[in-house]
Amino acid sequence: MKNRNVIFKILLPPLLCILCLSYINDSDFYPLEFGLIIAIFNYNHFNFKPYVGVIVSVLVSYVVYLLAALSFVGMWYLNQSMISYNTMNEGLIAKVITIISVCFIAPLLLFYLYGFIFKISKSKNSKWVIIISIVTLIFLQINDFNKEANFSSIKEYDYFNLSVYWQFVMALAIQLNIYQNNFFKKKLYSS
């Protein structure tokens, strides 16, 4: 019974993120929704008082969102100023910069900052969860780019899919890291 409760606590936030994204039409609210869901489902795992933890979780979500966007814009303009515009395909540049911003910078920032907010033990399991989530995001992003192979500029790419799978993977990874002591030990001993 306890295993089911832990699995439920791990899986419900990522699924709820997907459900909420389907009803939210404005991407400016994606970080709010993500931060609230993670905070509400983990209110008893904060390093702070719960109401402070909820506020900090939402703030961290927005900070990561904005820093990922700023890193994308910064790399884009740096690329445009350093490399001749005609030498590389704009779509390819956008893909590489998106992968760096969304699949590396944002997850690493989120894991790092949520490590201060929540009681997460640093273990081999948590490192593997981080590595696997980043590799999964890269794989999903490349797969999504292959589906959208016809887009030739950054303006033509649909970022909704990116938000859906990013929030699902990251919420699942955060939940696994928060509940790793309950989940991984029980799985190891029950085998």
Coordinates of N, CA and C in Angstrom, one line a residue:
M1 N 0.8 -1.2 0.0 CA 0.0 0.0 0.0 C 0.9 1.3 0.0
K2 N 1.9 1.2 0.8 CA 2.8 2.4 0.8 C 3.5 2.6 -0.5
N3 N 3.9 1.5 -1.2 CA 4.5 1.7 -2.5 C 3.5 2.4 -3.5
R4 N 2.3 2.0 -3.4 CA 1.3 2.7 -4.3 C 1.2 4.2 -4.0
N5 N 1.2 4.5 -2.7 CA 1.1 5.9 -2.3 C 2.3 6.7 -2.8
V6 N 3.5 6.1 -2.7 CA 4.7 6.8 -3.2 C 4.6 6.9 -4.7
I7 N 4.2 5.9 -5.4 CA 4.1 5.9 -6.9 C 3.1 7.0 -7.3
F8 N 2.0 7.0 -6.6 CA 1.0 8.1 -6.8 C 1.5 9.5 -6.6
K9 N 2.3 9.7 -5.5 CA 2.9 11.0 -5.3 C 3.9 11.4 -6.3
I10 N 4.6 10.4 -6.9 CA 5.6 10.6 -7.9 C 4.9 10.9 -9.3
L11 N 3.9 10.2 -9.6 CA 3.3 10.3 -11.0 C 2.2 11.4 -11.1
L12 N 1.5 11.7 -10.0 CA 0.4 12.7 -10.1 C 0.9 14.1 -10.6
P13 N 1.9 14.7 -10.0 CA 2.3 16.0 -10.4 C 2.7 16.1 -11.9
P14 N 3.4 15.2 -12.5 CA 3.7 15.3 -13.9 C 2.4 15.2 -14.8
L15 N 1.6 14.3 -14.4 CA 0.3 14.2 -15.1 C -0.6 15.4 -15.0
L16 N -0.6 16.0 -13.8 CA -1.4 17.2 -13.6 C -0.8 18.4 -14.4
C17 N 0.6 18.4 -14.5 CA 1.2 19.5 -15.3 C 0.7 19.4 -16.8
I18 N 0.6 18.2 -17.3 CA 0.2 18.1 -18.7 C -1.3 18.5 -18.8
L19 N -2.1 18.1 -17.8 CA -3.5 18.5 -17.9 C -3.7 20.0 -17.8
C20 N -2.9 20.6 -16.9 CA -3.1 22.1 -16.8 C -2.6 22.8 -18.0
L21 N -1.5 22.3 -18.6 CA -1.0 22.9 -19.9 C -2.0 22.9 -21.0
S22 N -2.9 21.9 -21.0 CA -3.9 21.8 -22.1 C -4.9 22.9 -21.9
Y23 N -5.1 23.5 -20.7 CA -6.1 24.5 -20.4 C -5.5 25.9 -20.4
I24 N -4.2 26.0 -20.2 CA -3.5 27.3 -20.2 C -3.1 27.7 -21.5
N25 N -3.6 28.8 -22.0 CA -3.3 29.3 -23.4 C -2.1 30.3 -23.4
D26 N -1.7 30.8 -22.3 CA -0.6 31.8 -22.3 C 0.6 31.2 -21.7
S27 N 1.7 31.2 -22.4 CA 2.9 30.6 -21.9 C 3.5 31.3 -20.7
D28 N 3.1 32.5 -20.5 CA 3.6 33.3 -19.3 C 3.2 32.6 -18.0
F29 N 2.1 31.8 -18.1 CA 1.6 31.2 -16.9 C 2.2 29.8 -16.7
Y30 N 2.9 29.3 -17.6 CA 3.5 27.9 -17.5 C 4.4 27.8 -16.2
P31 N 5.3 28.7 -15.9 CA 6.1 28.6 -14.7 C 5.2 28.7 -13.4
L32 N 4.2 29.5 -13.4 CA 3.3 29.6 -12.3 C 2.7 28.2 -12.0
E33 N 2.1 27.6 -13.0 CA 1.5 26.3 -12.9 C 2.4 25.3 -12.4
F34 N 3.6 25.2 -13.0 CA 4.6 24.3 -12.7 C 5.1 24.4 -11.2
G35 N 5.4 25.6 -10.8 CA 5.9 25.9 -9.5 C 4.8 25.6 -8.4
L36 N 3.6 25.9 -8.7 CA 2.5 25.6 -7.8 C 2.2 24.1 -7.6
I37 N 2.2 23.4 -8.7 CA 2.0 22.0 -8.7 C 3.1 21.3 -7.9
I38 N 4.3 21.6 -8.2 CA 5.4 21.0 -7.4 C 5.4 21.4 -6.0
A39 N 5.1 22.6 -5.7 CA 5.0 23.1 -4.3 C 3.9 22.4 -3.5
I40 N 2.7 22.4 -4.1 CA 1.5 21.9 -3.4 C 1.7 20.4 -3.1
F41 N 2.2 19.6 -4.0 CA 2.3 18.2 -3.8 C 3.5 17.8 -2.9
N42 N 4.4 18.8 -2.6 CA 5.5 18.5 -1.8 C 5.6 19.5 -0.6
Y43 N 4.5 19.9 -0.1 CA 4.5 20.9 0.9 C 5.2 20.5 2.2
N44 N 5.2 19.2 2.4 CA 5.8 18.7 3.7 C 7.3 18.3 3.5
H45 N 7.9 18.7 2.3 CA 9.3 18.4 2.0 C 10.1 19.7 1.9
F46 N 9.5 20.8 2.3 CA 10.2 22.1 2.1 C 11.3 22.3 3.2
N47 N 12.3 23.0 2.9 CA 13.3 23.4 3.9 C 12.8 24.7 4.6
F48 N 11.7 25.2 4.2 CA 11.1 26.4 4.8 C 9.7 26.1 5.3
K49 N 9.0 27.1 5.8 CA 7.6 27.0 6.2 C 6.8 26.8 4.9
P50 N 5.7 26.0 4.9 CA 5.1 25.7 3.6 C 4.6 26.9 2.8
Y51 N 4.1 28.0 3.4 CA 3.7 29.1 2.6 C 4.9 29.8 2.0
V52 N 6.0 29.9 2.7 CA 7.2 30.5 2.1 C 7.7 29.6 1.0
G53 N 7.6 28.3 1.2 CA 8.1 27.3 0.2 C 7.3 27.4 -1.1
V54 N 6.0 27.6 -1.0 CA 5.2 27.7 -2.2 C 5.6 29.0 -3.0
I55 N 5.8 30.1 -2.3 CA 6.2 31.3 -3.0 C 7.6 31.2 -3.6
V56 N 8.5 30.6 -2.9 CA 9.8 30.4 -3.4 C 9.8 29.4 -4.6
S57 N 9.0 28.4 -4.5 CA 8.9 27.5 -5.6 C 8.5 28.1 -6.9
V58 N 7.4 29.0 -6.8 CA 6.9 29.7 -8.0 C 8.0 30.7 -8.5
L59 N 8.6 31.4 -7.6 CA 9.7 32.3 -8.0 C 10.8 31.6 -8.7
V60 N 11.3 30.5 -8.2 CA 12.3 29.7 -8.8 C 11.9 29.2 -10.2
S61 N 10.6 28.8 -10.3 CA 10.1 28.4 -11.6 C 10.2 29.5 -12.6
Y62 N 9.8 30.7 -12.2 CA 9.9 31.9 -13.1 C 11.3 32.3 -13.4
V63 N 12.2 32.2 -12.4 CA 13.6 32.5 -12.6 C 14.2 31.6 -13.6
V64 N 14.0 30.3 -13.5 CA 14.5 29.3 -14.5 C 14.0 29.6 -15.9
Y65 N 12.7 29.8 -15.9 CA 12.0 30.1 -17.2 C 12.6 31.3 -17.9
L66 N 12.8 32.4 -17.1 CA 13.4 33.6 -17.7 C 14.9 33.5 -18.0
L67 N 15.6 32.8 -17.2 CA 17.0 32.6 -17.5 C 17.2 31.7 -18.7
A68 N 16.4 30.7 -18.9 CA 16.4 29.9 -20.1 C 16.1 30.7 -21.3
A69 N 15.1 31.5 -21.2 CA 14.7 32.4 -22.4 C 15.9 33.4 -22.7
L70 N 16.4 34.0 -21.6 CA 17.5 35.0 -21.8 C 18.8 34.3 -22.4
S71 N 19.0 33.0 -21.9 CA 20.2 32.3 -22.5 C 20.0 32.0 -24.0
F72 N 18.7 31.7 -24.3 CA 18.4 31.5 -25.7 C 18.6 32.7 -26.5
V73 N 18.1 33.8 -26.1 CA 18.2 35.1 -26.8 C 19.6 35.5 -26.8
G74 N 20.3 35.4 -25.7 CA 21.8 35.8 -25.7 C 22.6 35.0 -26.7
M75 N 22.4 33.7 -26.7 CA 23.2 32.8 -27.6 C 22.8 33.1 -29.0
W76 N 21.5 33.4 -29.3 CA 21.0 33.7 -30.6 C 21.7 35.0 -31.2
Y77 N 21.7 36.0 -30.3 CA 22.3 37.3 -30.8 C 23.9 37.2 -30.9
L78 N 24.5 36.5 -30.0 CA 25.9 36.2 -30.0 C 26.3 35.5 -31.3
N79 N 25.5 34.5 -31.6 CA 25.7 33.7 -32.8 C 25.6 34.6 -34.1
Q80 N 24.5 35.5 -34.1 CA 24.3 36.4 -35.2 C 25.4 37.4 -35.4
S81 N 26.0 37.8 -34.3 CA 27.1 38.8 -34.4 C 28.4 38.2 -34.7
M82 N 28.6 36.9 -34.4 CA 29.9 36.2 -34.6 C 30.0 35.5 -35.9
I83 N 28.9 34.9 -36.4 CA 28.9 34.1 -37.6 C 28.2 34.8 -38.6
S84 N 28.7 34.8 -39.8 CA 28.0 35.4 -40.9 C 26.6 34.7 -41.1
Y85 N 25.6 35.5 -41.3 CA 24.2 35.1 -41.3 C 24.0 34.0 -42.4
N86 N 24.7 34.1 -43.5 CA 24.5 33.2 -44.6 C 25.2 31.9 -44.5
T87 N 26.2 31.8 -43.6 CA 27.0 30.6 -43.5 C 26.3 29.4 -42.9
M88 N 25.3 29.6 -42.1 CA 24.6 28.5 -41.4 C 23.1 28.6 -41.6
N89 N 22.4 27.5 -41.5 CA 21.0 27.5 -41.6 C 20.4 28.0 -40.3
E90 N 19.5 29.0 -40.4 CA 18.9 29.6 -39.2 C 18.1 28.6 -38.4
G91 N 17.5 27.6 -39.1 CA 16.7 26.6 -38.4 C 17.7 25.7 -37.5
L92 N 18.8 25.3 -38.1 CA 19.8 24.5 -37.4 C 20.3 25.2 -36.2
I93 N 20.6 26.5 -36.3 CA 21.1 27.3 -35.2 C 20.1 27.3 -34.1
A94 N 18.8 27.6 -34.5 CA 17.7 27.6 -33.5 C 17.6 26.3 -32.8
K95 N 17.8 25.2 -33.5 CA 17.6 23.9 -32.8 C 18.7 23.7 -31.8
V96 N 20.0 24.0 -32.2 CA 21.1 23.8 -31.3 C 20.9 24.7 -30.0
I97 N 20.6 25.9 -30.3 CA 20.4 26.9 -29.1 C 19.3 26.4 -28.2
T98 N 18.2 26.0 -28.8 CA 17.1 25.5 -28.0 C 17.5 24.3 -27.2
I99 N 18.2 23.4 -27.7 CA 18.7 22.2 -27.0 C 19.5 22.7 -25.8
I100 N 20.5 23.6 -26.0 CA 21.3 24.1 -25.0 C 20.5 24.8 -23.9
S101 N 19.6 25.7 -24.3 CA 18.9 26.5 -23.3 C 17.9 25.6 -22.5
V102 N 17.1 24.8 -23.3 CA 16.0 24.1 -22.7 C 16.4 22.8 -22.1
C103 N 17.3 22.1 -22.7 CA 17.7 20.7 -22.2 C 18.9 20.7 -21.3
F104 N 19.7 21.7 -21.2 CA 20.8 21.7 -20.3 C 20.7 22.8 -19.3
I105 N 20.6 24.1 -19.7 CA 20.6 25.2 -18.8 C 19.4 25.2 -17.8
A106 N 18.2 25.1 -18.4 CA 17.0 25.1 -17.5 C 16.9 23.9 -16.6
P107 N 17.1 22.7 -17.0 CA 17.1 21.6 -16.0 C 18.1 21.7 -14.9
L108 N 19.3 22.0 -15.3 CA 20.4 22.1 -14.3 C 20.1 23.2 -13.3
L109 N 19.6 24.4 -13.8 CA 19.2 25.4 -12.8 C 18.1 25.0 -11.9
L110 N 17.1 24.3 -12.5 CA 15.9 23.9 -11.7 C 16.4 22.9 -10.6
F111 N 17.1 21.9 -11.0 CA 17.6 20.9 -10.0 C 18.4 21.6 -8.9
Y112 N 19.3 22.5 -9.3 CA 20.2 23.2 -8.4 C 19.3 24.0 -7.4
L113 N 18.4 24.8 -7.9 CA 17.7 25.7 -7.1 C 16.6 25.0 -6.2
Y114 N 16.0 24.0 -6.8 CA 15.0 23.2 -6.0 C 15.8 22.3 -4.9
G115 N 17.0 22.1 -5.1 CA 17.8 21.5 -4.1 C 17.9 22.3 -2.8
F116 N 17.8 23.6 -2.9 CA 17.7 24.5 -1.7 C 16.3 24.5 -1.1
I117 N 15.3 24.4 -1.9 CA 13.9 24.5 -1.5 C 13.4 23.3 -0.8
F118 N 13.7 22.1 -1.4 CA 13.2 20.9 -0.9 C 14.3 20.0 -0.2
K119 N 13.8 19.2 0.7 CA 14.7 18.2 1.3 C 15.0 17.1 0.3
I120 N 16.1 17.2 -0.4 CA 16.5 16.2 -1.4 C 17.9 15.7 -1.0
S121 N 18.0 14.4 -0.8 CA 19.3 13.9 -0.5 C 20.1 13.8 -1.8
K122 N 21.4 14.1 -1.6 CA 22.3 14.0 -2.8 C 22.9 12.6 -2.8
S123 N 22.5 11.8 -3.8 CA 22.9 10.4 -3.9 C 23.2 10.1 -5.3
K124 N 23.7 8.8 -5.5 CA 23.9 8.4 -6.9 C 22.6 8.3 -7.6
N125 N 21.5 8.0 -6.9 CA 20.2 7.9 -7.5 C 19.8 9.3 -8.1
S126 N 20.0 10.3 -7.3 CA 19.6 11.7 -7.7 C 20.4 12.1 -8.9
K127 N 21.7 11.8 -8.9 CA 22.5 12.1 -10.0 C 22.1 11.4 -11.3
W128 N 21.7 10.2 -11.2 CA 21.2 9.4 -12.3 C 19.9 9.9 -12.8
V129 N 19.0 10.3 -11.9 CA 17.8 10.9 -12.3 C 18.0 12.2 -13.1
I130 N 18.9 13.0 -12.7 CA 19.3 14.3 -13.4 C 19.8 13.9 -14.8
I131 N 20.8 13.0 -14.8 CA 21.4 12.7 -16.1 C 20.3 12.1 -17.1
I132 N 19.5 11.2 -16.6 CA 18.5 10.5 -17.4 C 17.5 11.5 -17.9
S133 N 17.1 12.5 -17.0 CA 16.1 13.5 -17.4 C 16.7 14.4 -18.5
I134 N 17.9 14.8 -18.4 CA 18.5 15.7 -19.4 C 18.7 14.9 -20.7
V135 N 19.1 13.7 -20.7 CA 19.2 12.9 -21.9 C 17.8 12.7 -22.5
T136 N 16.8 12.4 -21.7 CA 15.4 12.3 -22.2 C 15.0 13.5 -22.9
L137 N 15.2 14.7 -22.3 CA 14.8 16.0 -22.9 C 15.5 16.2 -24.2
I138 N 16.8 15.9 -24.3 CA 17.5 16.0 -25.5 C 16.9 15.1 -26.6
F139 N 16.7 13.9 -26.3 CA 16.1 12.9 -27.2 C 14.7 13.4 -27.7
L140 N 13.8 13.8 -26.7 CA 12.5 14.3 -27.1 C 12.6 15.5 -28.0
Q141 N 13.5 16.4 -27.6 CA 13.6 17.7 -28.4 C 14.1 17.4 -29.8
I142 N 15.1 16.5 -30.0 CA 15.6 16.1 -31.3 C 14.4 15.4 -32.1
N143 N 13.7 14.6 -31.4 CA 12.6 13.9 -32.1 C 11.5 14.9 -32.5
D144 N 11.3 15.8 -31.7 CA 10.3 16.9 -32.0 C 10.7 17.7 -33.2
F145 N 12.0 18.0 -33.2 CA 12.6 18.8 -34.3 C 12.4 18.0 -35.6
N146 N 12.7 16.7 -35.5 CA 12.5 15.8 -36.8 C 11.1 15.8 -37.3
K147 N 10.1 15.8 -36.4 CA 8.7 15.9 -36.8 C 8.4 17.2 -37.4
E148 N 9.1 18.3 -36.9 CA 8.9 19.6 -37.5 C 10.0 20.0 -38.4
A149 N 10.4 19.1 -39.2 CA 11.6 19.2 -40.1 C 11.5 20.4 -41.1
N150 N 10.2 20.8 -41.4 CA 10.0 21.8 -42.4 C 10.2 23.2 -41.9
F151 N 10.4 23.4 -40.6 CA 10.5 24.8 -40.1 C 11.9 25.3 -40.4
S152 N 11.9 26.5 -40.9 CA 13.2 27.0 -41.4 C 13.7 28.2 -40.5
S153 N 12.8 28.7 -39.6 CA 13.2 29.8 -38.8 C 12.6 29.6 -37.4
I154 N 13.2 30.3 -36.4 CA 12.7 30.1 -35.1 C 11.3 30.5 -34.9
K155 N 10.8 31.4 -35.7 CA 9.4 31.9 -35.6 C 8.4 30.9 -36.0
E156 N 8.8 29.9 -36.7 CA 7.8 28.9 -37.2 C 7.7 27.7 -36.3
Y157 N 8.5 27.5 -35.3 CA 8.5 26.4 -34.4 C 7.4 26.5 -33.4
D158 N 6.7 25.4 -33.1 CA 5.6 25.4 -32.1 C 6.2 24.9 -30.8
Y159 N 6.2 25.8 -29.8 CA 6.9 25.5 -28.5 C 5.9 24.9 -27.5
F160 N 4.7 24.7 -27.9 CA 3.8 24.0 -26.9 C 4.2 22.6 -26.6
N161 N 4.6 21.8 -27.6 CA 5.1 20.5 -27.3 C 6.3 20.5 -26.4
L162 N 7.2 21.4 -26.6 CA 8.3 21.5 -25.8 C 7.9 21.7 -24.3
S163 N 7.0 22.6 -24.1 CA 6.5 22.9 -22.7 C 5.9 21.6 -22.1
V164 N 5.1 20.9 -22.9 CA 4.5 19.7 -22.3 C 5.5 18.7 -21.9
Y165 N 6.3 18.3 -22.8 CA 7.2 17.2 -22.4 C 8.3 17.7 -21.4
W166 N 8.7 19.0 -21.5 CA 9.7 19.5 -20.5 C 9.1 19.4 -19.1
Q167 N 7.9 19.9 -18.9 CA 7.2 19.9 -17.6 C 7.0 18.5 -17.1
F168 N 6.6 17.6 -18.0 CA 6.4 16.2 -17.6 C 7.7 15.6 -17.1
V169 N 8.7 15.7 -17.9 CA 10.0 15.1 -17.5 C 10.6 15.7 -16.2
M170 N 10.5 17.0 -16.2 CA 11.1 17.7 -15.0 C 10.3 17.5 -13.7
A171 N 9.0 17.5 -13.8 CA 8.2 17.2 -12.7 C 8.4 15.8 -12.2
L172 N 8.5 14.8 -13.1 CA 8.8 13.4 -12.7 C 10.2 13.3 -12.1
A173 N 11.2 14.0 -12.7 CA 12.5 13.9 -12.1 C 12.6 14.5 -10.7
I174 N 11.9 15.6 -10.5 CA 11.9 16.3 -9.2 C 11.2 15.4 -8.2
Q175 N 10.1 14.8 -8.6 CA 9.4 13.9 -7.7 C 10.2 12.7 -7.3
L176 N 10.9 12.1 -8.3 CA 11.8 11.0 -8.0 C 12.9 11.4 -7.1
N177 N 13.4 12.5 -7.2 CA 14.5 13.0 -6.3 C 14.0 13.3 -4.9
I178 N 12.8 13.8 -4.8 CA 12.2 14.1 -3.5 C 11.9 12.8 -2.8
Y179 N 11.3 11.9 -3.5 CA 10.9 10.6 -2.9 C 11.8 9.5 -3.1
Q180 N 13.1 9.8 -3.4 CA 14.0 8.7 -3.7 C 14.3 7.8 -2.5
N181 N 14.3 8.4 -1.3 CA 14.5 7.5 -0.1 C 13.4 6.5 0.1
N182 N 12.2 6.9 -0.2 CA 11.0 6.0 -0.1 C 10.9 5.0 -1.3
F183 N 11.3 5.5 -2.5 CA 11.0 4.7 -3.7 C 12.2 3.8 -4.0
F184 N 13.4 4.2 -4.1 CA 14.5 3.4 -4.5 C 14.8 2.3 -3.5
K185 N 14.8 2.7 -2.2 CA 15.1 1.7 -1.2 C 14.1 0.6 -1.1
K186 N 12.8 0.9 -1.2 CA 11.8 -0.1 -1.2 C 11.9 -1.0 -2.4
K187 N 12.2 -0.4 -3.6 CA 12.3 -1.2 -4.8 C 13.5 -2.1 -4.7
L188 N 14.6 -1.7 -4.1 CA 15.8 -2.5 -4.0 C 15.6 -3.7 -3.0
Y189 N 14.9 -3.4 -1.9 CA 14.7 -4.4 -0.9 C 13.5 -5.3 -1.2
S190 N 12.6 -4.9 -2.0 CA 11.5 -5.7 -2.4 C 11.8 -6.7 -3.5
S191 N 12.9 -6.5 -4.2 CA 13.3 -7.4 -5.3 C 13.8 -8.7 -4.7

